[in-house]
Amino acid sequence: MPKSKLSVLREIARERIILLYKLAVERARKGDHVLARRYVEIMLKISAKARVKPPRYIRRGYCRSCKIPLIPGVTSRVRVRSKGSVTRVVVSCLACGWMRRYVVKT
């Protein structure tokens, strides 16, 4: 049974999203933040156009504010905060200061 044209296009879009994210991380590690930011912007346009949801590690892997890939120690800071019975992982962008908090299930 042949795949529909839409599913083939979405599969191609997923592959390109993953490739662009890898290139963005590589560029950010080398210090070329402008090109890394551009790769993330293109990745987001492809996912919107093809209506494909990127994998979770990619959705959590870039700053929603300045679109730079978040690499711990290079472009982001990762902290664990506990308050009572709730534990959170806080990821801060070092470029713009944007923060994202993830609840850790214990």
mmCIF file of C-alpha atoms in Angstrom:
data_model
loop_
_atom_site.group_PDB
_atom_site.id
_atom_site.type_symbol
_atom_site.label_atom_id
_atom_site.label_comp_id
_atom_site.label_asym_id
_atom_site.label_seq_id
_atom_site.Cartn_x
_atom_site.Cartn_y
_atom_site.Cartn_z
ATOM 1 C CA MET A 1 0.000 0.000 0.000
ATOM 2 C CA PRO A 2 1.642 3.270 -1.092
ATOM 3 C CA LYS A 3 2.005 6.097 1.374
ATOM 4 C CA SER A 4 -0.047 9.189 0.808
ATOM 5 C CA LYS A 5 1.665 12.292 -0.519
ATOM 6 C CA LEU A 6 1.012 14.135 2.748
ATOM 7 C CA SER A 7 2.695 11.501 4.906
ATOM 8 C CA VAL A 8 5.748 11.489 2.618
ATOM 9 C CA LEU A 9 5.998 15.288 2.841
ATOM 10 C CA ARG A 10 5.707 15.189 6.624
ATOM 11 C CA GLU A 11 8.417 12.545 6.865
ATOM 12 C CA ILE A 12 10.746 14.692 4.730
ATOM 13 C CA ALA A 13 9.923 17.698 6.932
ATOM 14 C CA ARG A 14 10.764 15.705 10.106
ATOM 15 C CA GLU A 15 14.134 14.686 8.649
ATOM 16 C CA ARG A 16 14.951 18.279 7.706
ATOM 17 C CA ILE A 17 13.888 19.593 11.114
ATOM 18 C CA ILE A 18 16.253 17.145 12.833
ATOM 19 C CA LEU A 19 19.085 17.982 10.419
ATOM 20 C CA LEU A 20 18.637 21.736 10.868
ATOM 21 C CA TYR A 21 18.615 21.381 14.651
ATOM 22 C CA LYS A 22 21.878 19.409 14.556
ATOM 23 C CA LEU A 23 23.451 22.074 12.324
ATOM 24 C CA ALA A 24 22.207 24.836 14.648
ATOM 25 C CA VAL A 25 23.736 23.158 17.704
ATOM 26 C CA GLU A 26 27.010 22.631 15.852
ATOM 27 C CA ARG A 27 27.143 26.312 14.820
ATOM 28 C CA ALA A 28 26.269 27.510 18.324
ATOM 29 C CA ARG A 29 29.113 25.435 19.773
ATOM 30 C CA LYS A 30 31.520 27.101 17.328
ATOM 31 C CA GLY A 31 30.281 30.543 18.371
ATOM 32 C CA ASP A 32 28.347 31.484 15.211
ATOM 33 C CA HIS A 33 25.103 32.440 16.951
ATOM 34 C CA VAL A 34 23.676 34.354 13.978
ATOM 35 C CA LEU A 35 23.736 31.303 11.693
ATOM 36 C CA ALA A 36 22.526 29.008 14.492
ATOM 37 C CA ARG A 37 19.570 31.340 15.082
ATOM 38 C CA ARG A 38 18.775 31.316 11.357
ATOM 39 C CA TYR A 39 18.798 27.509 11.260
ATOM 40 C CA VAL A 40 16.289 27.397 14.128
ATOM 41 C CA GLU A 41 14.044 29.946 12.382
ATOM 42 C CA ILE A 42 14.059 27.873 9.172
ATOM 43 C CA MET A 43 13.353 24.727 11.203
ATOM 44 C CA LEU A 44 10.320 26.384 12.808
ATOM 45 C CA LYS A 45 9.001 27.574 9.433
ATOM 46 C CA ILE A 46 9.283 24.061 8.000
ATOM 47 C CA SER A 47 7.465 22.552 10.977
ATOM 48 C CA ALA A 48 4.677 25.125 10.733
ATOM 49 C CA LYS A 49 4.264 24.750 6.983
ATOM 50 C CA ALA A 50 4.225 20.935 7.063
ATOM 51 C CA ARG A 51 2.197 20.884 10.319
ATOM 52 C CA VAL A 52 4.762 18.610 11.958
ATOM 53 C CA LYS A 53 5.454 18.720 15.678
ATOM 54 C CA PRO A 54 9.215 18.505 16.314
ATOM 55 C CA PRO A 55 10.427 15.908 18.829
ATOM 56 C CA ARG A 56 10.441 16.931 22.496
ATOM 57 C CA TYR A 57 14.228 17.279 22.694
ATOM 58 C CA ILE A 58 14.075 19.813 19.858
ATOM 59 C CA ARG A 59 11.085 21.713 21.276
ATOM 60 C CA ARG A 60 12.971 22.075 24.545
ATOM 61 C CA GLY A 61 16.301 22.686 22.833
ATOM 62 C CA TYR A 62 15.997 26.297 21.715
ATOM 63 C CA CYS A 63 15.146 29.622 23.341
ATOM 64 C CA ARG A 64 11.587 30.684 22.571
ATOM 65 C CA SER A 65 12.571 34.335 22.824
ATOM 66 C CA CYS A 66 15.790 34.719 20.796
ATOM 67 C CA LYS A 67 15.701 31.370 18.876
ATOM 68 C CA ILE A 68 19.208 30.299 19.852
ATOM 69 C CA PRO A 69 19.924 26.597 20.546
ATOM 70 C CA LEU A 70 20.221 25.934 24.280
ATOM 71 C CA ILE A 71 23.483 24.156 25.082
ATOM 72 C CA PRO A 72 24.211 23.783 28.813
ATOM 73 C CA GLY A 73 27.292 25.792 29.753
ATOM 74 C CA VAL A 74 27.548 27.492 26.367
ATOM 75 C CA THR A 75 24.240 29.239 25.702
ATOM 76 C CA SER A 76 22.201 28.153 28.703
ATOM 77 C CA ARG A 77 22.392 27.577 32.437
ATOM 78 C CA VAL A 78 20.624 24.613 34.040
ATOM 79 C CA ARG A 79 19.657 24.624 37.712
ATOM 80 C CA VAL A 80 17.580 22.337 39.926
ATOM 81 C CA ARG A 81 15.288 24.095 42.395
ATOM 82 C CA SER A 82 13.311 22.447 45.170
ATOM 83 C CA LYS A 83 10.509 24.063 47.092
ATOM 84 C CA GLY A 84 8.757 21.720 49.463
ATOM 85 C CA SER A 85 7.685 18.617 47.575
ATOM 86 C CA VAL A 86 7.984 20.231 44.110
ATOM 87 C CA THR A 87 11.271 19.951 42.230
ATOM 88 C CA ARG A 88 11.892 21.951 39.068
ATOM 89 C CA VAL A 89 14.634 22.104 36.459
ATOM 90 C CA VAL A 90 15.179 25.731 35.428
ATOM 91 C CA VAL A 91 16.864 26.416 32.076
ATOM 92 C CA SER A 92 18.014 30.007 31.518
ATOM 93 C CA CYS A 93 19.183 31.443 28.192
ATOM 94 C CA LEU A 94 22.494 33.265 28.608
ATOM 95 C CA ALA A 95 21.846 35.449 25.547
ATOM 96 C CA CYS A 96 18.497 37.024 26.509
ATOM 97 C CA GLY A 97 17.696 35.809 30.043
ATOM 98 C CA TRP A 98 14.590 33.809 29.078
ATOM 99 C CA MET A 99 13.750 31.086 31.609
ATOM 100 C CA ARG A 100 11.873 27.816 31.279
ATOM 101 C CA ARG A 101 10.825 25.672 34.218
ATOM 102 C CA TYR A 102 10.119 21.942 33.994
ATOM 103 C CA VAL A 103 8.503 20.058 36.860
ATOM 104 C CA VAL A 104 10.310 16.857 37.798
ATOM 105 C CA LYS A 105 8.086 13.983 38.841
ATOM 106 C CA THR A 106 9.400 12.230 41.925
#
